[in-house]
Amino acid sequence: MGVQLTRAAKLKVYRTPIGFHDTYVAAPSQKAALAAWGSEHDLFARGVAERVEDPELTREPLARPGEVIRRSRGTTAEQIAALPADRPKRAPRAAVEPSPPSATKPKPKPKPDRAPRDAARAALDAAAARHRREIDALAAREAALARERRETERRQAAELAKLRDEAERAQATYDAAMRRWRG
């Protein structure tokens, strides 16, 4: 993947190691080099990337600006020879004696007891069910009281209507008697 470059920009060659290879890119800036390598991190600030001025190393990248050029850092034998000599050697598996299981593995910790959690959840569920029953009982009582109130209001309204009629008839009878008395 190459980076778009203009001819007017002065190119510099940058290098960073990737595995057993060095990658070179000719770019106008460190930012452009990082973009060509596809890096989201500033490899220059970390000391992993550098500018290269050796004419032998800059010839190919300058011939193909913006393109990442990979070069092996020596042959496989040279790379193996460059490994540190003081690396500890692994013992063959057959030579390793197995140790008793109790000596190597500590006893596993017992699982935590679920009983307190289960009891707390059961108590919560029981309380929620009891609360629902209490609310349902209150709702039933409220409905019964509402029916009783409507029945009482209907009965009282009928009684008042009957008494009003009787009062009006008594008033009419009294008014007629008064008119007759006055003459």
PDB file of C-alpha atoms in Angstrom:
ATOM      1  CA  MET A   1       0.000   0.000   0.000  1.00  0.00           C
ATOM      2  CA  GLY A   2       1.670   3.187  -1.126  1.00  0.00           C
ATOM      3  CA  VAL A   3       1.161   6.732   0.082  1.00  0.00           C
ATOM      4  CA  GLN A   4       0.280   9.436  -2.461  1.00  0.00           C
ATOM      5  CA  LEU A   5       3.300  11.752  -2.760  1.00  0.00           C
ATOM      6  CA  THR A   6       3.966  14.865  -4.773  1.00  0.00           C
ATOM      7  CA  ARG A   7       7.244  15.346  -6.607  1.00  0.00           C
ATOM      8  CA  ALA A   8       7.706  18.748  -4.978  1.00  0.00           C
ATOM      9  CA  ALA A   9       8.032  17.183  -1.507  1.00  0.00           C
ATOM     10  CA  LYS A  10      11.603  16.411  -0.415  1.00  0.00           C
ATOM     11  CA  LEU A  11      11.760  12.717   0.396  1.00  0.00           C
ATOM     12  CA  LYS A  12      13.541  11.159   3.353  1.00  0.00           C
ATOM     13  CA  VAL A  13      13.992   7.449   3.993  1.00  0.00           C
ATOM     14  CA  TYR A  14      12.742   5.917   7.241  1.00  0.00           C
ATOM     15  CA  ARG A  15      13.238   2.412   8.660  1.00  0.00           C
ATOM     16  CA  THR A  16      11.483   0.275  11.288  1.00  0.00           C
ATOM     17  CA  PRO A  17      11.987  -3.400  12.156  1.00  0.00           C
ATOM     18  CA  ILE A  18       9.107  -5.821  11.687  1.00  0.00           C
ATOM     19  CA  GLY A  19       9.933  -9.381  12.702  1.00  0.00           C
ATOM     20  CA  PHE A  20      13.124 -10.533  10.986  1.00  0.00           C
ATOM     21  CA  HIS A  21      12.832  -7.764   8.397  1.00  0.00           C
ATOM     22  CA  ASP A  22      13.530  -4.068   8.223  1.00  0.00           C
ATOM     23  CA  THR A  23      10.935  -2.041   6.348  1.00  0.00           C
ATOM     24  CA  TYR A  24      11.950   1.109   4.525  1.00  0.00           C
ATOM     25  CA  VAL A  25       9.808   3.864   3.066  1.00  0.00           C
ATOM     26  CA  ALA A  26      10.654   7.092   1.272  1.00  0.00           C
ATOM     27  CA  ALA A  27       8.272   9.780   2.534  1.00  0.00           C
ATOM     28  CA  PRO A  28       8.265  13.561   3.042  1.00  0.00           C
ATOM     29  CA  SER A  29       7.690  13.267   6.813  1.00  0.00           C
ATOM     30  CA  GLN A  30       7.587  10.878   9.748  1.00  0.00           C
ATOM     31  CA  LYS A  31       3.785  11.116   9.732  1.00  0.00           C
ATOM     32  CA  ALA A  32       3.678  10.009   6.098  1.00  0.00           C
ATOM     33  CA  ALA A  33       6.046   7.116   6.887  1.00  0.00           C
ATOM     34  CA  LEU A  34       3.825   5.970   9.773  1.00  0.00           C
ATOM     35  CA  ALA A  35       0.810   6.113   7.443  1.00  0.00           C
ATOM     36  CA  ALA A  36       2.671   4.000   4.843  1.00  0.00           C
ATOM     37  CA  TRP A  37       3.489   1.401   7.502  1.00  0.00           C
ATOM     38  CA  GLY A  38      -0.136   1.481   8.704  1.00  0.00           C
ATOM     39  CA  SER A  39       0.901   2.320  12.251  1.00  0.00           C
ATOM     40  CA  GLU A  40      -1.434   4.075  14.661  1.00  0.00           C
ATOM     41  CA  HIS A  41       1.403   4.632  17.147  1.00  0.00           C
ATOM     42  CA  ASP A  42       4.338   7.014  16.909  1.00  0.00           C
ATOM     43  CA  LEU A  43       7.148   4.529  16.346  1.00  0.00           C
ATOM     44  CA  PHE A  44       9.664   7.380  16.229  1.00  0.00           C
ATOM     45  CA  ALA A  45       8.757   8.567  19.738  1.00  0.00           C
ATOM     46  CA  ARG A  46       9.137   4.992  20.986  1.00  0.00           C
ATOM     47  CA  GLY A  47      12.586   4.742  19.413  1.00  0.00           C
ATOM     48  CA  VAL A  48      11.502   1.904  17.116  1.00  0.00           C
ATOM     49  CA  ALA A  49      11.717   3.821  13.824  1.00  0.00           C
ATOM     50  CA  GLU A  50      14.516   6.030  12.532  1.00  0.00           C
ATOM     51  CA  ARG A  51      15.661   8.094   9.578  1.00  0.00           C
ATOM     52  CA  VAL A  52      18.211   6.396   7.283  1.00  0.00           C
ATOM     53  CA  GLU A  53      20.865   8.292   5.313  1.00  0.00           C
ATOM     54  CA  ASP A  54      23.102   5.437   4.084  1.00  0.00           C
ATOM     55  CA  PRO A  55      23.069   5.728   0.234  1.00  0.00           C
ATOM     56  CA  GLU A  56      23.119   1.927  -0.189  1.00  0.00           C
ATOM     57  CA  LEU A  57      20.016   1.542   2.010  1.00  0.00           C
ATOM     58  CA  THR A  58      18.127   4.557   0.569  1.00  0.00           C
ATOM     59  CA  ARG A  59      18.527   3.761  -3.157  1.00  0.00           C
ATOM     60  CA  GLU A  60      15.572   1.348  -3.553  1.00  0.00           C
ATOM     61  CA  PRO A  61      13.062   3.261  -1.344  1.00  0.00           C
ATOM     62  CA  LEU A  62      13.858   6.532  -3.163  1.00  0.00           C
ATOM     63  CA  ALA A  63      13.245   4.773  -6.490  1.00  0.00           C
ATOM     64  CA  ARG A  64       9.735   3.763  -5.270  1.00  0.00           C
ATOM     65  CA  PRO A  65       8.489   6.627  -3.017  1.00  0.00           C
ATOM     66  CA  GLY A  66       5.664   5.841  -0.617  1.00  0.00           C
ATOM     67  CA  GLU A  67       5.994   2.080  -1.135  1.00  0.00           C
ATOM     68  CA  VAL A  68       7.052  -0.072   1.825  1.00  0.00           C
ATOM     69  CA  ILE A  69      10.219  -2.038   1.006  1.00  0.00           C
ATOM     70  CA  ARG A  70      11.016  -5.144   3.112  1.00  0.00           C
ATOM     71  CA  ARG A  71      14.562  -6.401   3.533  1.00  0.00           C
ATOM     72  CA  SER A  72      15.616  -9.420   5.534  1.00  0.00           C
ATOM     73  CA  ARG A  73      18.054  -8.705   8.339  1.00  0.00           C
ATOM     74  CA  GLY A  74      20.570 -11.334   7.269  1.00  0.00           C
ATOM     75  CA  THR A  75      20.202 -15.005   6.511  1.00  0.00           C
ATOM     76  CA  THR A  76      18.382 -17.474   8.720  1.00  0.00           C
ATOM     77  CA  ALA A  77      21.721 -18.724  10.034  1.00  0.00           C
ATOM     78  CA  GLU A  78      22.791 -15.167  10.894  1.00  0.00           C
ATOM     79  CA  GLN A  79      19.488 -14.518  12.640  1.00  0.00           C
ATOM     80  CA  ILE A  80      19.817 -17.704  14.715  1.00  0.00           C
ATOM     81  CA  ALA A  81      23.432 -16.849  15.520  1.00  0.00           C
ATOM     82  CA  ALA A  82      22.299 -13.422  16.725  1.00  0.00           C
ATOM     83  CA  LEU A  83      20.057 -14.969  19.371  1.00  0.00           C
ATOM     84  CA  PRO A  84      21.423 -14.684  22.927  1.00  0.00           C
ATOM     85  CA  ALA A  85      23.658 -17.593  23.882  1.00  0.00           C
ATOM     86  CA  ASP A  86      22.552 -17.656  27.509  1.00  0.00           C
ATOM     87  CA  ARG A  87      18.985 -18.789  26.791  1.00  0.00           C
ATOM     88  CA  PRO A  88      18.062 -21.628  29.119  1.00  0.00           C
ATOM     89  CA  LYS A  89      17.737 -24.974  27.357  1.00  0.00           C
ATOM     90  CA  ARG A  90      14.587 -26.963  27.897  1.00  0.00           C
ATOM     91  CA  ALA A  91      14.998 -30.344  29.414  1.00  0.00           C
ATOM     92  CA  PRO A  92      13.520 -33.162  27.333  1.00  0.00           C
ATOM     93  CA  ARG A  93      10.060 -34.124  28.535  1.00  0.00           C
ATOM     94  CA  ALA A  94      11.088 -37.673  29.330  1.00  0.00           C
ATOM     95  CA  ALA A  95      13.803 -36.442  31.687  1.00  0.00           C
ATOM     96  CA  VAL A  96      11.390 -34.414  33.789  1.00  0.00           C
ATOM     97  CA  GLU A  97      10.078 -36.432  36.715  1.00  0.00           C
ATOM     98  CA  PRO A  98       6.484 -35.793  37.592  1.00  0.00           C
ATOM     99  CA  SER A  99       6.058 -34.517  41.096  1.00  0.00           C
ATOM    100  CA  PRO A 100       3.304 -35.737  43.371  1.00  0.00           C
ATOM    101  CA  PRO A 101      -0.019 -34.005  42.627  1.00  0.00           C
ATOM    102  CA  SER A 102      -0.387 -32.653  46.151  1.00  0.00           C
ATOM    103  CA  ALA A 103       3.003 -30.926  45.958  1.00  0.00           C
ATOM    104  CA  THR A 104       2.353 -29.045  42.719  1.00  0.00           C
ATOM    105  CA  LYS A 105      -1.331 -28.230  42.887  1.00  0.00           C
ATOM    106  CA  PRO A 106      -2.882 -26.526  45.865  1.00  0.00           C
ATOM    107  CA  LYS A 107      -6.285 -27.777  46.891  1.00  0.00           C
ATOM    108  CA  PRO A 108      -9.006 -26.004  44.984  1.00  0.00           C
ATOM    109  CA  LYS A 109     -11.030 -23.581  47.009  1.00  0.00           C
ATOM    110  CA  PRO A 110     -14.522 -24.825  47.781  1.00  0.00           C
ATOM    111  CA  LYS A 111     -17.359 -23.123  45.965  1.00  0.00           C
ATOM    112  CA  PRO A 112     -19.143 -20.471  47.988  1.00  0.00           C
ATOM    113  CA  ASP A 113     -22.289 -21.609  49.773  1.00  0.00           C
ATOM    114  CA  ARG A 114     -25.426 -20.837  47.745  1.00  0.00           C
ATOM    115  CA  ALA A 115     -27.823 -21.378  50.645  1.00  0.00           C
ATOM    116  CA  PRO A 116     -27.793 -17.781  51.988  1.00  0.00           C
ATOM    117  CA  ARG A 117     -28.305 -16.355  48.491  1.00  0.00           C
ATOM    118  CA  ASP A 118     -31.101 -18.832  47.735  1.00  0.00           C
ATOM    119  CA  ALA A 119     -32.773 -18.117  51.094  1.00  0.00           C
ATOM    120  CA  ALA A 120     -32.619 -14.356  50.479  1.00  0.00           C
ATOM    121  CA  ARG A 121     -34.111 -14.756  47.003  1.00  0.00           C
ATOM    122  CA  ALA A 122     -36.868 -17.039  48.358  1.00  0.00           C
ATOM    123  CA  ALA A 123     -37.689 -14.493  51.085  1.00  0.00           C
ATOM    124  CA  LEU A 124     -37.815 -11.730  48.461  1.00  0.00           C
ATOM    125  CA  ASP A 125     -40.117 -13.774  46.212  1.00  0.00           C
ATOM    126  CA  ALA A 126     -42.390 -14.680  49.164  1.00  0.00           C
ATOM    127  CA  ALA A 127     -42.653 -11.030  50.258  1.00  0.00           C
ATOM    128  CA  ALA A 128     -43.437  -9.890  46.718  1.00  0.00           C
ATOM    129  CA  ALA A 129     -46.195 -12.542  46.427  1.00  0.00           C
ATOM    130  CA  ARG A 130     -47.634 -11.562  49.835  1.00  0.00           C
ATOM    131  CA  HIS A 131     -47.617  -7.884  48.827  1.00  0.00           C
ATOM    132  CA  ARG A 132     -49.460  -8.705  45.592  1.00  0.00           C
ATOM    133  CA  ARG A 133     -52.120 -10.630  47.558  1.00  0.00           C
ATOM    134  CA  GLU A 134     -52.541  -7.708  50.002  1.00  0.00           C
ATOM    135  CA  ILE A 135     -52.913  -5.198  47.147  1.00  0.00           C
ATOM    136  CA  ASP A 136     -55.407  -7.516  45.385  1.00  0.00           C
ATOM    137  CA  ALA A 137     -57.430  -7.844  48.633  1.00  0.00           C
ATOM    138  CA  LEU A 138     -57.454  -4.053  49.046  1.00  0.00           C
ATOM    139  CA  ALA A 139     -58.582  -3.652  45.425  1.00  0.00           C
ATOM    140  CA  ALA A 140     -61.427  -6.141  46.011  1.00  0.00           C
ATOM    141  CA  ARG A 141     -62.483  -4.276  49.186  1.00  0.00           C
ATOM    142  CA  GLU A 142     -62.312  -0.943  47.306  1.00  0.00           C
ATOM    143  CA  ALA A 143     -64.518  -2.388  44.538  1.00  0.00           C
ATOM    144  CA  ALA A 144     -67.017  -3.680  47.120  1.00  0.00           C
ATOM    145  CA  LEU A 145     -67.069  -0.294  48.888  1.00  0.00           C
ATOM    146  CA  ALA A 146     -67.572   1.469  45.553  1.00  0.00           C
ATOM    147  CA  ARG A 147     -70.558  -0.825  44.810  1.00  0.00           C
ATOM    148  CA  GLU A 148     -71.942  -0.222  48.317  1.00  0.00           C
ATOM    149  CA  ARG A 149     -71.506   3.541  47.887  1.00  0.00           C
ATOM    150  CA  ARG A 150     -73.304   3.534  44.518  1.00  0.00           C
ATOM    151  CA  GLU A 151     -76.161   1.477  46.013  1.00  0.00           C
ATOM    152  CA  THR A 152     -76.379   3.810  49.046  1.00  0.00           C
ATOM    153  CA  GLU A 153     -76.374   6.919  46.831  1.00  0.00           C
ATOM    154  CA  ARG A 154     -79.098   5.381  44.596  1.00  0.00           C
ATOM    155  CA  ARG A 155     -81.239   4.426  47.648  1.00  0.00           C
ATOM    156  CA  GLN A 156     -80.747   7.880  49.219  1.00  0.00           C
ATOM    157  CA  ALA A 157     -81.602   9.637  45.962  1.00  0.00           C
ATOM    158  CA  ALA A 158     -84.821   7.590  45.643  1.00  0.00           C
ATOM    159  CA  GLU A 159     -85.757   8.330  49.267  1.00  0.00           C
ATOM    160  CA  LEU A 160     -85.091  12.065  48.821  1.00  0.00           C
ATOM    161  CA  ALA A 161     -87.132  12.147  45.619  1.00  0.00           C
ATOM    162  CA  LYS A 162     -90.055  10.443  47.384  1.00  0.00           C
ATOM    163  CA  LEU A 163     -89.804  12.838  50.352  1.00  0.00           C
ATOM    164  CA  ARG A 164     -89.614  15.876  48.003  1.00  0.00           C
ATOM    165  CA  ASP A 165     -92.784  14.689  46.267  1.00  0.00           C
ATOM    166  CA  GLU A 166     -94.536  14.287  49.617  1.00  0.00           C
ATOM    167  CA  ALA A 167     -93.273  17.727  50.749  1.00  0.00           C
ATOM    168  CA  GLU A 168     -94.476  19.341  47.511  1.00  0.00           C
ATOM    169  CA  ARG A 169     -97.925  17.669  47.853  1.00  0.00           C
ATOM    170  CA  ALA A 170     -98.145  18.772  51.506  1.00  0.00           C
ATOM    171  CA  GLN A 171     -97.159  22.328  50.474  1.00  0.00           C
ATOM    172  CA  ALA A 172     -99.761  22.343  47.714  1.00  0.00           C
ATOM    173  CA  THR A 173    -102.425  21.083  50.140  1.00  0.00           C
ATOM    174  CA  TYR A 174    -101.448  23.758  52.699  1.00  0.00           C
ATOM    175  CA  ASP A 175    -101.456  26.514  50.036  1.00  0.00           C
ATOM    176  CA  ALA A 176    -104.947  25.454  48.884  1.00  0.00           C
ATOM    177  CA  ALA A 177    -106.202  25.372  52.492  1.00  0.00           C
ATOM    178  CA  MET A 178    -104.781  28.871  53.067  1.00  0.00           C
ATOM    179  CA  ARG A 179    -106.488  30.204  49.946  1.00  0.00           C
ATOM    180  CA  ARG A 180    -109.795  28.731  51.112  1.00  0.00           C
ATOM    181  CA  TRP A 181    -109.371  30.138  54.621  1.00  0.00           C
ATOM    182  CA  ARG A 182    -108.681  33.645  53.316  1.00  0.00           C
ATOM    183  CA  GLY A 183    -111.647  33.457  51.325  1.00  0.00           C
TER     184      GLY A 183
END
